[in-house]
């Protein structure tokens, strides 16, 4: 049995048309003045085809250094130079969202100004086809937020909770030839409660032994009990009760009293530990690639002008950093940042401190049990 398919000219045309369908990209609109007659019409087309945006209000998406910060913002374009061109009037709220560092104290919340009045070396570009207002601002004019930064206003103290964690082992020994039977239980206990910012903690262990020769016995050993509270204003934690002194420089001691110490968990990930700073200059919008020991550890885009990177993750304590700056025109520049540090180094501007006051626990054989220890470290 044979199957014959007949194609008409119309079917072949449809098949070819579908096969040739591709992606379509919209270009900037352009009206041909030659299609209209008269001087007035020609002048009208010149204003439409001109590079400047007509004065008025537009709902735009604002992009700062390649990052979208606000969508659907109403921006007014005002005429300048006798109406020859226009420029956007940017409100204070938009500059605050862009995290501009130095804003005038007398600026009203609902006031708007040209970009040059907010940032001295800023540039703007408006795409009327996509309604995108692109702002290029030097890093030196912006407040820097390290990687992993979360505003303290968004921190949560957590819910009211009571928890119990344990690690329990049970052993059973039965020797019938010697008529010996033995049971042993050990359980490490960690119990606590969270009430707002206050946190109650207790650690201990429970032991139980049962033998047909010596009988049975229960014993509970209290390891330590303490109450702690985070102090978000100074990125620290304060604790009362049984605790341990800081062991970064000196040996750790168990004591009963008060402890106040820096808590790095409140810091962004890019501020913990130690890593060197990288300073450089970009001639245009550039991509910066940083390597250590041949491996890429950081990559970002920077606007034109001086740039600095101070939120590298905690890296090895030795191994120079190789920095490559790739400009928008393809030009590549390289430089090296020497890097060699000792353990417990501190980033520039960071404080590390730990204060302890109380009495040494009973199991230390010393005459004077009073304890005071202070540790302060800062990178100058």
mmCIF file of C-alpha atoms in Angstrom:
data_model
loop_
_atom_site.group_PDB
_atom_site.id
_atom_site.type_symbol
_atom_site.label_atom_id
_atom_site.label_comp_id
_atom_site.label_asym_id
_atom_site.label_seq_id
_atom_site.Cartn_x
_atom_site.Cartn_y
_atom_site.Cartn_z
ATOM 1 C CA UNK A 1 0.000 0.000 0.000
ATOM 2 C CA UNK A 2 1.486 3.373 -0.969
ATOM 3 C CA UNK A 3 0.610 6.777 0.390
ATOM 4 C CA UNK A 4 0.852 9.792 -1.846
ATOM 5 C CA UNK A 5 0.790 13.351 -0.524
ATOM 6 C CA UNK A 6 0.069 16.201 -2.872
ATOM 7 C CA UNK A 7 1.359 19.701 -2.124
ATOM 8 C CA UNK A 8 -0.268 22.672 -3.709
ATOM 9 C CA UNK A 9 1.512 25.979 -4.223
ATOM 10 C CA UNK A 10 -0.449 27.470 -1.342
ATOM 11 C CA UNK A 11 0.653 24.693 1.064
ATOM 12 C CA UNK A 12 4.299 25.083 0.079
ATOM 13 C CA UNK A 13 4.116 28.859 0.654
ATOM 14 C CA UNK A 14 2.672 28.397 4.151
ATOM 15 C CA UNK A 15 5.364 25.855 5.090
ATOM 16 C CA UNK A 16 8.155 28.143 3.913
ATOM 17 C CA UNK A 17 6.661 31.099 5.750
ATOM 18 C CA UNK A 18 6.490 29.202 9.051
ATOM 19 C CA UNK A 19 10.035 27.880 8.660
ATOM 20 C CA UNK A 20 11.404 31.377 8.147
ATOM 21 C CA UNK A 21 9.793 32.865 11.237
ATOM 22 C CA UNK A 22 12.463 34.187 13.681
ATOM 23 C CA UNK A 23 12.753 36.569 16.569
ATOM 24 C CA UNK A 24 11.734 40.170 16.011
ATOM 25 C CA UNK A 25 13.487 43.030 17.769
ATOM 26 C CA UNK A 26 11.937 46.460 17.966
ATOM 27 C CA UNK A 27 14.197 49.358 17.006
ATOM 28 C CA UNK A 28 13.843 52.996 17.885
ATOM 29 C CA UNK A 29 10.908 54.556 16.105
ATOM 30 C CA UNK A 30 11.582 56.935 13.200
ATOM 31 C CA UNK A 31 9.137 58.925 11.095
ATOM 32 C CA UNK A 32 10.223 59.738 7.542
ATOM 33 C CA UNK A 33 9.678 63.515 6.965
ATOM 34 C CA UNK A 34 9.543 62.984 3.185
ATOM 35 C CA UNK A 35 6.153 61.317 3.534
ATOM 36 C CA UNK A 36 4.622 64.604 4.704
ATOM 37 C CA UNK A 37 4.579 67.890 2.831
ATOM 38 C CA UNK A 38 4.914 71.352 4.304
ATOM 39 C CA UNK A 39 7.406 73.106 6.548
ATOM 40 C CA UNK A 40 5.278 72.824 9.675
ATOM 41 C CA UNK A 41 5.022 69.060 9.312
ATOM 42 C CA UNK A 42 8.771 68.773 8.801
ATOM 43 C CA UNK A 43 9.463 70.697 11.998
ATOM 44 C CA UNK A 44 7.061 68.458 13.877
ATOM 45 C CA UNK A 45 8.834 65.330 12.689
ATOM 46 C CA UNK A 46 12.184 66.830 13.675
ATOM 47 C CA UNK A 47 10.976 67.199 17.290
ATOM 48 C CA UNK A 48 9.665 63.623 17.315
ATOM 49 C CA UNK A 49 12.830 62.150 15.803
ATOM 50 C CA UNK A 50 15.128 64.246 17.994
ATOM 51 C CA UNK A 51 17.354 62.642 20.603
ATOM 52 C CA UNK A 52 15.810 64.494 23.560
ATOM 53 C CA UNK A 53 12.705 63.471 25.440
ATOM 54 C CA UNK A 54 9.733 65.846 25.295
ATOM 55 C CA UNK A 55 8.962 67.607 28.550
ATOM 56 C CA UNK A 56 6.392 65.926 30.762
ATOM 57 C CA UNK A 57 5.922 63.133 33.280
ATOM 58 C CA UNK A 58 6.848 59.511 32.612
ATOM 59 C CA UNK A 59 6.480 56.264 34.558
ATOM 60 C CA UNK A 60 9.988 54.798 34.350
ATOM 61 C CA UNK A 61 12.123 52.031 35.789
ATOM 62 C CA UNK A 62 15.188 53.448 37.538
ATOM 63 C CA UNK A 63 18.434 51.504 37.177
ATOM 64 C CA UNK A 64 21.518 52.545 39.163
ATOM 65 C CA UNK A 65 24.874 51.113 38.033
ATOM 66 C CA UNK A 66 23.110 48.237 36.309
ATOM 67 C CA UNK A 67 20.826 47.358 39.243
ATOM 68 C CA UNK A 68 17.074 47.991 39.230
ATOM 69 C CA UNK A 69 16.142 49.896 42.393
ATOM 70 C CA UNK A 70 12.586 51.102 41.634
ATOM 71 C CA UNK A 71 9.878 50.357 39.087
ATOM 72 C CA UNK A 72 7.061 52.575 37.870
ATOM 73 C CA UNK A 73 8.459 55.802 39.322
ATOM 74 C CA UNK A 74 6.874 59.043 38.128
ATOM 75 C CA UNK A 75 9.694 61.271 36.835
ATOM 76 C CA UNK A 76 9.203 64.728 35.360
ATOM 77 C CA UNK A 77 11.456 65.866 32.494
ATOM 78 C CA UNK A 78 11.898 69.648 32.563
ATOM 79 C CA UNK A 79 13.125 71.777 29.643
ATOM 80 C CA UNK A 80 16.558 73.387 29.966
ATOM 81 C CA UNK A 81 18.657 75.729 27.790
ATOM 82 C CA UNK A 82 15.616 77.541 26.489
ATOM 83 C CA UNK A 83 13.767 74.340 25.704
ATOM 84 C CA UNK A 84 16.501 72.899 23.471
ATOM 85 C CA UNK A 85 16.675 69.747 25.605
ATOM 86 C CA UNK A 86 15.195 68.207 28.723
ATOM 87 C CA UNK A 87 16.551 66.549 31.859
ATOM 88 C CA UNK A 88 14.927 64.496 34.601
ATOM 89 C CA UNK A 89 14.018 65.999 37.949
ATOM 90 C CA UNK A 90 14.863 63.351 40.558
ATOM 91 C CA UNK A 91 13.087 63.272 43.950
ATOM 92 C CA UNK A 92 14.841 62.883 47.282
ATOM 93 C CA UNK A 93 13.205 59.503 47.912
ATOM 94 C CA UNK A 94 14.829 58.140 44.744
ATOM 95 C CA UNK A 95 18.265 59.330 45.841
ATOM 96 C CA UNK A 96 17.744 57.696 49.217
ATOM 97 C CA UNK A 97 16.788 54.437 47.505
ATOM 98 C CA UNK A 98 19.972 54.730 45.426
ATOM 99 C CA UNK A 99 21.891 55.107 48.731
ATOM 100 C CA UNK A 100 23.576 58.374 47.816
ATOM 101 C CA UNK A 101 26.003 59.171 50.610
ATOM 102 C CA UNK A 102 25.882 62.959 50.980
ATOM 103 C CA UNK A 103 22.410 64.450 50.623
ATOM 104 C CA UNK A 104 21.592 68.090 51.501
ATOM 105 C CA UNK A 105 20.122 68.507 54.968
ATOM 106 C CA UNK A 106 17.648 71.117 53.756
ATOM 107 C CA UNK A 107 16.167 68.928 51.012
ATOM 108 C CA UNK A 108 12.430 68.343 51.373
ATOM 109 C CA UNK A 109 11.008 64.863 51.012
ATOM 110 C CA UNK A 110 8.782 65.830 48.078
ATOM 111 C CA UNK A 111 11.349 68.047 46.356
ATOM 112 C CA UNK A 112 13.093 67.093 43.121
ATOM 113 C CA UNK A 113 16.349 68.289 41.614
ATOM 114 C CA UNK A 114 18.529 67.546 38.581
ATOM 115 C CA UNK A 115 21.077 64.786 39.022
ATOM 116 C CA UNK A 116 23.960 67.245 39.032
ATOM 117 C CA UNK A 117 22.533 68.832 42.202
ATOM 118 C CA UNK A 118 22.489 65.465 44.003
ATOM 119 C CA UNK A 119 25.736 63.938 42.679
ATOM 120 C CA UNK A 120 28.549 66.011 41.227
ATOM 121 C CA UNK A 121 29.929 63.351 38.850
ATOM 122 C CA UNK A 122 26.798 61.389 38.009
ATOM 123 C CA UNK A 123 25.471 60.636 34.521
ATOM 124 C CA UNK A 124 22.006 59.719 33.291
ATOM 125 C CA UNK A 125 20.581 58.137 30.158
ATOM 126 C CA UNK A 126 16.912 57.683 29.280
ATOM 127 C CA UNK A 127 15.643 54.990 26.925
ATOM 128 C CA UNK A 128 12.255 56.163 25.682
ATOM 129 C CA UNK A 129 11.551 52.815 23.990
ATOM 130 C CA UNK A 130 11.797 50.798 27.236
ATOM 131 C CA UNK A 131 11.081 53.693 29.650
ATOM 132 C CA UNK A 132 14.272 53.005 31.587
ATOM 133 C CA UNK A 133 16.196 55.752 33.331
ATOM 134 C CA UNK A 134 19.786 54.581 33.791
ATOM 135 C CA UNK A 135 21.924 56.386 36.361
ATOM 136 C CA UNK A 136 25.694 55.945 36.547
ATOM 137 C CA UNK A 137 26.999 57.036 39.941
ATOM 138 C CA UNK A 138 30.593 56.760 41.215
ATOM 139 C CA UNK A 139 31.092 54.324 44.092
ATOM 140 C CA UNK A 140 32.654 57.116 46.121
ATOM 141 C CA UNK A 141 29.284 58.915 46.104
ATOM 142 C CA UNK A 142 27.282 55.921 47.375
ATOM 143 C CA UNK A 143 26.891 54.294 50.774
ATOM 144 C CA UNK A 144 28.563 50.923 50.586
ATOM 145 C CA UNK A 145 26.708 47.852 51.831
ATOM 146 C CA UNK A 146 28.796 44.680 52.135
ATOM 147 C CA UNK A 147 27.599 41.378 50.774
ATOM 148 C CA UNK A 148 24.978 39.739 52.936
ATOM 149 C CA UNK A 149 23.919 43.005 54.598
ATOM 150 C CA UNK A 150 20.449 43.020 56.166
ATOM 151 C CA UNK A 151 19.161 46.243 57.782
ATOM 152 C CA UNK A 152 18.707 45.851 61.555
ATOM 153 C CA UNK A 153 15.120 47.066 61.128
ATOM 154 C CA UNK A 154 14.401 43.764 59.358
ATOM 155 C CA UNK A 155 15.878 41.572 62.093
ATOM 156 C CA UNK A 156 13.486 39.343 63.989
ATOM 157 C CA UNK A 157 13.818 38.383 67.640
ATOM 158 C CA UNK A 158 12.060 35.086 66.946
ATOM 159 C CA UNK A 159 9.005 33.462 68.440
ATOM 160 C CA UNK A 160 8.326 32.409 72.020
ATOM 161 C CA UNK A 161 9.849 28.940 72.255
ATOM 162 C CA UNK A 162 10.889 26.156 74.601
ATOM 163 C CA UNK A 163 13.217 23.459 73.296
ATOM 164 C CA UNK A 164 15.011 20.344 74.481
ATOM 165 C CA UNK A 165 17.865 18.584 72.693
ATOM 166 C CA UNK A 166 19.596 15.473 73.912
ATOM 167 C CA UNK A 167 22.189 12.896 72.912
ATOM 168 C CA UNK A 168 21.449 9.611 74.673
ATOM 169 C CA UNK A 169 23.432 6.338 74.761
ATOM 170 C CA UNK A 170 22.225 3.083 76.329
ATOM 171 C CA UNK A 171 24.468 0.101 77.041
ATOM 172 C CA UNK A 172 23.405 -3.363 78.186
ATOM 173 C CA UNK A 173 25.859 -6.067 79.272
ATOM 174 C CA UNK A 174 24.764 -9.577 80.229
ATOM 175 C CA UNK A 175 27.351 -12.249 81.131
ATOM 176 C CA UNK A 176 25.510 -15.474 81.919
ATOM 177 C CA UNK A 177 28.625 -17.493 82.789
ATOM 178 C CA UNK A 178 29.612 -15.095 85.585
ATOM 179 C CA UNK A 179 26.030 -14.139 86.442
ATOM 180 C CA UNK A 180 26.757 -10.480 85.733
ATOM 181 C CA UNK A 181 24.191 -8.015 84.371
ATOM 182 C CA UNK A 182 24.855 -4.303 83.812
ATOM 183 C CA UNK A 183 22.835 -1.421 82.368
ATOM 184 C CA UNK A 184 24.291 2.044 81.689
ATOM 185 C CA UNK A 185 22.625 5.191 80.320
ATOM 186 C CA UNK A 186 24.216 8.543 79.525
ATOM 187 C CA UNK A 187 22.313 11.530 78.130
ATOM 188 C CA UNK A 188 23.682 14.957 77.269
ATOM 189 C CA UNK A 189 20.930 17.551 77.703
ATOM 190 C CA UNK A 190 20.629 21.029 76.206
ATOM 191 C CA UNK A 191 17.441 22.853 77.182
ATOM 192 C CA UNK A 192 16.451 26.475 76.671
ATOM 193 C CA UNK A 193 13.737 29.048 76.247
ATOM 194 C CA UNK A 194 13.420 32.178 74.097
ATOM 195 C CA UNK A 195 11.322 35.069 75.390
ATOM 196 C CA UNK A 196 11.743 38.024 73.071
ATOM 197 C CA UNK A 197 15.409 38.958 73.006
ATOM 198 C CA UNK A 198 16.140 37.105 76.249
ATOM 199 C CA UNK A 199 17.462 33.568 75.935
ATOM 200 C CA UNK A 200 17.733 31.082 78.802
ATOM 201 C CA UNK A 201 20.131 28.156 78.317
ATOM 202 C CA UNK A 202 21.100 25.111 80.405
ATOM 203 C CA UNK A 203 23.518 22.283 79.708
ATOM 204 C CA UNK A 204 23.928 19.121 81.750
ATOM 205 C CA UNK A 205 24.228 15.355 81.572
ATOM 206 C CA UNK A 206 22.314 12.523 83.173
ATOM 207 C CA UNK A 207 23.862 9.166 84.105
ATOM 208 C CA UNK A 208 22.176 5.955 85.260
ATOM 209 C CA UNK A 209 23.912 2.715 86.188
ATOM 210 C CA UNK A 210 22.202 -0.529 87.206
ATOM 211 C CA UNK A 211 24.103 -3.676 88.202
ATOM 212 C CA UNK A 212 22.972 -6.873 89.876
ATOM 213 C CA UNK A 213 26.055 -6.633 92.060
ATOM 214 C CA UNK A 214 26.239 -2.955 93.092
ATOM 215 C CA UNK A 215 22.626 -1.896 92.619
ATOM 216 C CA UNK A 216 21.323 1.107 90.683
ATOM 217 C CA UNK A 217 22.095 4.829 90.928
ATOM 218 C CA UNK A 218 21.063 8.057 89.177
ATOM 219 C CA UNK A 219 23.361 11.081 88.908
ATOM 220 C CA UNK A 220 22.784 14.457 87.226
ATOM 221 C CA UNK A 221 25.692 16.811 86.538
ATOM 222 C CA UNK A 222 24.936 20.473 85.856
ATOM 223 C CA UNK A 223 27.487 21.785 83.350
ATOM 224 C CA UNK A 224 26.375 25.386 83.093
ATOM 225 C CA UNK A 225 23.338 27.665 83.158
ATOM 226 C CA UNK A 226 23.200 31.174 81.769
ATOM 227 C CA UNK A 227 20.958 33.932 80.415
ATOM 228 C CA UNK A 228 21.984 35.973 77.386
ATOM 229 C CA UNK A 229 20.651 38.848 75.343
ATOM 230 C CA UNK A 230 21.879 40.292 72.020
ATOM 231 C CA UNK A 231 22.678 44.015 71.861
ATOM 232 C CA UNK A 232 22.063 44.886 68.221
ATOM 233 C CA UNK A 233 23.152 48.513 68.580
ATOM 234 C CA UNK A 234 26.759 47.437 69.240
ATOM 235 C CA UNK A 235 26.730 44.018 67.499
ATOM 236 C CA UNK A 236 27.399 42.269 70.799
ATOM 237 C CA UNK A 237 25.929 39.717 73.179
ATOM 238 C CA UNK A 238 25.659 40.047 76.947
ATOM 239 C CA UNK A 239 25.492 36.941 79.164
ATOM 240 C CA UNK A 240 24.943 36.324 82.887
ATOM 241 C CA UNK A 241 25.782 33.071 84.660
ATOM 242 C CA UNK A 242 28.172 30.257 83.794
ATOM 243 C CA UNK A 243 30.346 31.067 80.784
ATOM 244 C CA UNK A 244 33.825 30.865 79.256
ATOM 245 C CA UNK A 245 36.359 33.589 78.583
ATOM 246 C CA UNK A 246 37.537 34.366 75.070
ATOM 247 C CA UNK A 247 40.256 31.992 73.889
ATOM 248 C CA UNK A 248 41.666 33.815 70.846
ATOM 249 C CA UNK A 249 44.782 35.110 72.653
ATOM 250 C CA UNK A 250 44.756 33.483 76.083
ATOM 251 C CA UNK A 251 43.598 30.166 77.427
ATOM 252 C CA UNK A 252 39.867 29.881 78.068
ATOM 253 C CA UNK A 253 38.594 29.749 81.659
ATOM 254 C CA UNK A 254 35.195 28.724 82.958
ATOM 255 C CA UNK A 255 33.707 31.335 85.299
ATOM 256 C CA UNK A 256 30.464 32.529 86.811
ATOM 257 C CA UNK A 257 29.653 36.180 86.234
ATOM 258 C CA UNK A 258 29.039 38.686 83.434
ATOM 259 C CA UNK A 259 30.383 38.602 79.885
ATOM 260 C CA UNK A 260 30.074 41.171 77.090
ATOM 261 C CA UNK A 261 31.624 40.316 73.715
ATOM 262 C CA UNK A 262 31.386 41.055 70.013
ATOM 263 C CA UNK A 263 29.135 38.652 68.113
ATOM 264 C CA UNK A 264 30.227 38.382 64.458
ATOM 265 C CA UNK A 265 26.972 36.617 63.583
ATOM 266 C CA UNK A 266 25.369 40.074 63.524
ATOM 267 C CA UNK A 267 27.794 41.195 60.823
ATOM 268 C CA UNK A 268 27.272 40.659 57.096
ATOM 269 C CA UNK A 269 29.090 37.678 55.651
ATOM 270 C CA UNK A 270 31.403 40.031 53.751
ATOM 271 C CA UNK A 271 32.611 41.637 57.009
ATOM 272 C CA UNK A 272 33.454 38.537 59.034
ATOM 273 C CA UNK A 273 36.970 37.291 59.490
ATOM 274 C CA UNK A 274 39.704 39.086 57.608
ATOM 275 C CA UNK A 275 40.403 39.880 53.961
ATOM 276 C CA UNK A 276 42.352 42.727 52.327
ATOM 277 C CA UNK A 277 40.801 45.719 50.584
ATOM 278 C CA UNK A 278 41.127 46.274 46.834
ATOM 279 C CA UNK A 279 41.356 49.818 45.423
ATOM 280 C CA UNK A 280 41.467 50.763 41.753
ATOM 281 C CA UNK A 281 40.192 53.065 39.016
ATOM 282 C CA UNK A 282 37.914 52.183 36.091
ATOM 283 C CA UNK A 283 37.843 54.331 32.949
ATOM 284 C CA UNK A 284 34.339 53.099 32.041
ATOM 285 C CA UNK A 285 31.750 50.617 33.242
ATOM 286 C CA UNK A 286 34.053 47.691 33.897
ATOM 287 C CA UNK A 287 34.087 44.135 35.178
ATOM 288 C CA UNK A 288 36.509 43.371 38.009
ATOM 289 C CA UNK A 289 37.778 39.821 38.522
ATOM 290 C CA UNK A 290 39.855 38.913 41.608
ATOM 291 C CA UNK A 291 41.857 35.704 41.840
ATOM 292 C CA UNK A 292 43.876 34.084 44.612
ATOM 293 C CA UNK A 293 46.193 31.168 43.930
ATOM 294 C CA UNK A 294 44.754 30.935 40.417
ATOM 295 C CA UNK A 295 41.106 30.650 41.521
ATOM 296 C CA UNK A 296 38.413 33.292 41.087
ATOM 297 C CA UNK A 297 37.190 34.429 44.525
ATOM 298 C CA UNK A 298 35.235 37.561 43.544
ATOM 299 C CA UNK A 299 33.717 39.160 40.447
ATOM 300 C CA UNK A 300 31.649 42.328 40.124
ATOM 301 C CA UNK A 301 30.815 45.296 37.884
ATOM 302 C CA UNK A 302 31.852 48.823 38.826
ATOM 303 C CA UNK A 303 30.923 52.257 37.393
ATOM 304 C CA UNK A 304 33.509 54.670 35.952
ATOM 305 C CA UNK A 305 35.822 56.284 38.455
ATOM 306 C CA UNK A 306 37.607 55.126 41.603
ATOM 307 C CA UNK A 307 36.326 51.901 43.131
ATOM 308 C CA UNK A 308 37.081 49.907 46.240
ATOM 309 C CA UNK A 309 36.115 46.404 47.324
ATOM 310 C CA UNK A 310 36.142 45.703 51.046
ATOM 311 C CA UNK A 311 33.690 42.812 51.387
ATOM 312 C CA UNK A 312 35.743 39.852 50.226
ATOM 313 C CA UNK A 313 34.924 36.680 52.102
ATOM 314 C CA UNK A 314 37.411 35.448 54.678
ATOM 315 C CA UNK A 315 40.224 33.942 52.606
ATOM 316 C CA UNK A 316 43.530 32.205 53.222
ATOM 317 C CA UNK A 317 45.952 34.140 55.390
ATOM 318 C CA UNK A 318 48.522 34.248 52.594
ATOM 319 C CA UNK A 319 48.480 34.425 48.816
ATOM 320 C CA UNK A 320 48.563 37.677 46.823
ATOM 321 C CA UNK A 321 45.404 38.773 45.017
ATOM 322 C CA UNK A 322 45.523 39.190 41.224
ATOM 323 C CA UNK A 323 43.041 41.845 40.077
ATOM 324 C CA UNK A 324 41.896 42.178 36.463
ATOM 325 C CA UNK A 325 39.834 45.172 35.281
ATOM 326 C CA UNK A 326 38.014 44.630 31.956
ATOM 327 C CA UNK A 327 36.763 47.920 30.485
ATOM 328 C CA UNK A 328 33.687 48.332 28.298
ATOM 329 C CA UNK A 329 35.863 48.672 25.162
ATOM 330 C CA UNK A 330 37.700 45.413 25.919
ATOM 331 C CA UNK A 331 40.829 46.993 27.371
ATOM 332 C CA UNK A 332 42.279 44.939 30.233
ATOM 333 C CA UNK A 333 44.455 46.189 33.078
ATOM 334 C CA UNK A 334 45.973 44.080 35.847
ATOM 335 C CA UNK A 335 47.545 44.725 39.218
ATOM 336 C CA UNK A 336 48.457 42.744 42.342
ATOM 337 C CA UNK A 337 47.407 43.280 45.959
ATOM 338 C CA UNK A 338 50.008 41.822 48.380
ATOM 339 C CA UNK A 339 48.395 39.730 51.069
ATOM 340 C CA UNK A 340 49.913 38.135 54.136
ATOM 341 C CA UNK A 341 48.211 38.206 57.532
ATOM 342 C CA UNK A 342 48.417 36.544 60.924
ATOM 343 C CA UNK A 343 45.510 34.690 62.556
ATOM 344 C CA UNK A 344 42.861 36.793 64.315
ATOM 345 C CA UNK A 345 43.569 39.788 62.068
ATOM 346 C CA UNK A 346 40.869 42.473 62.017
ATOM 347 C CA UNK A 347 39.438 44.286 59.012
ATOM 348 C CA UNK A 348 39.917 48.071 58.886
ATOM 349 C CA UNK A 349 37.238 49.831 60.912
ATOM 350 C CA UNK A 350 36.125 46.720 62.817
ATOM 351 C CA UNK A 351 36.189 46.334 66.578
ATOM 352 C CA UNK A 352 36.637 43.069 68.471
ATOM 353 C CA UNK A 353 36.233 43.078 72.214
ATOM 354 C CA UNK A 354 35.399 40.686 75.048
ATOM 355 C CA UNK A 355 35.001 41.625 78.712
ATOM 356 C CA UNK A 356 34.513 39.116 81.543
ATOM 357 C CA UNK A 357 33.964 39.756 85.248
ATOM 358 C CA UNK A 358 33.180 37.156 87.918
ATOM 359 C CA UNK A 359 34.566 34.195 89.826
ATOM 360 C CA UNK A 360 36.422 31.179 88.492
ATOM 361 C CA UNK A 361 34.463 27.940 88.720
ATOM 362 C CA UNK A 362 35.096 25.574 91.646
ATOM 363 C CA UNK A 363 37.040 22.883 89.798
ATOM 364 C CA UNK A 364 40.061 25.177 89.264
ATOM 365 C CA UNK A 365 42.579 24.841 92.137
ATOM 366 C CA UNK A 366 43.560 28.455 92.657
ATOM 367 C CA UNK A 367 43.620 30.679 95.722
ATOM 368 C CA UNK A 368 42.126 33.870 94.316
ATOM 369 C CA UNK A 369 38.982 33.013 92.391
ATOM 370 C CA UNK A 370 38.164 36.599 91.351
ATOM 371 C CA UNK A 371 38.451 37.053 87.565
ATOM 372 C CA UNK A 372 38.611 40.107 85.311
ATOM 373 C CA UNK A 373 39.672 39.842 81.696
ATOM 374 C CA UNK A 374 39.446 42.351 78.852
ATOM 375 C CA UNK A 375 40.338 41.948 75.196
ATOM 376 C CA UNK A 376 40.198 44.775 72.652
ATOM 377 C CA UNK A 377 41.353 44.650 69.024
ATOM 378 C CA UNK A 378 40.970 47.199 66.236
ATOM 379 C CA UNK A 379 42.635 47.614 62.840
ATOM 380 C CA UNK A 380 44.064 51.106 62.446
#
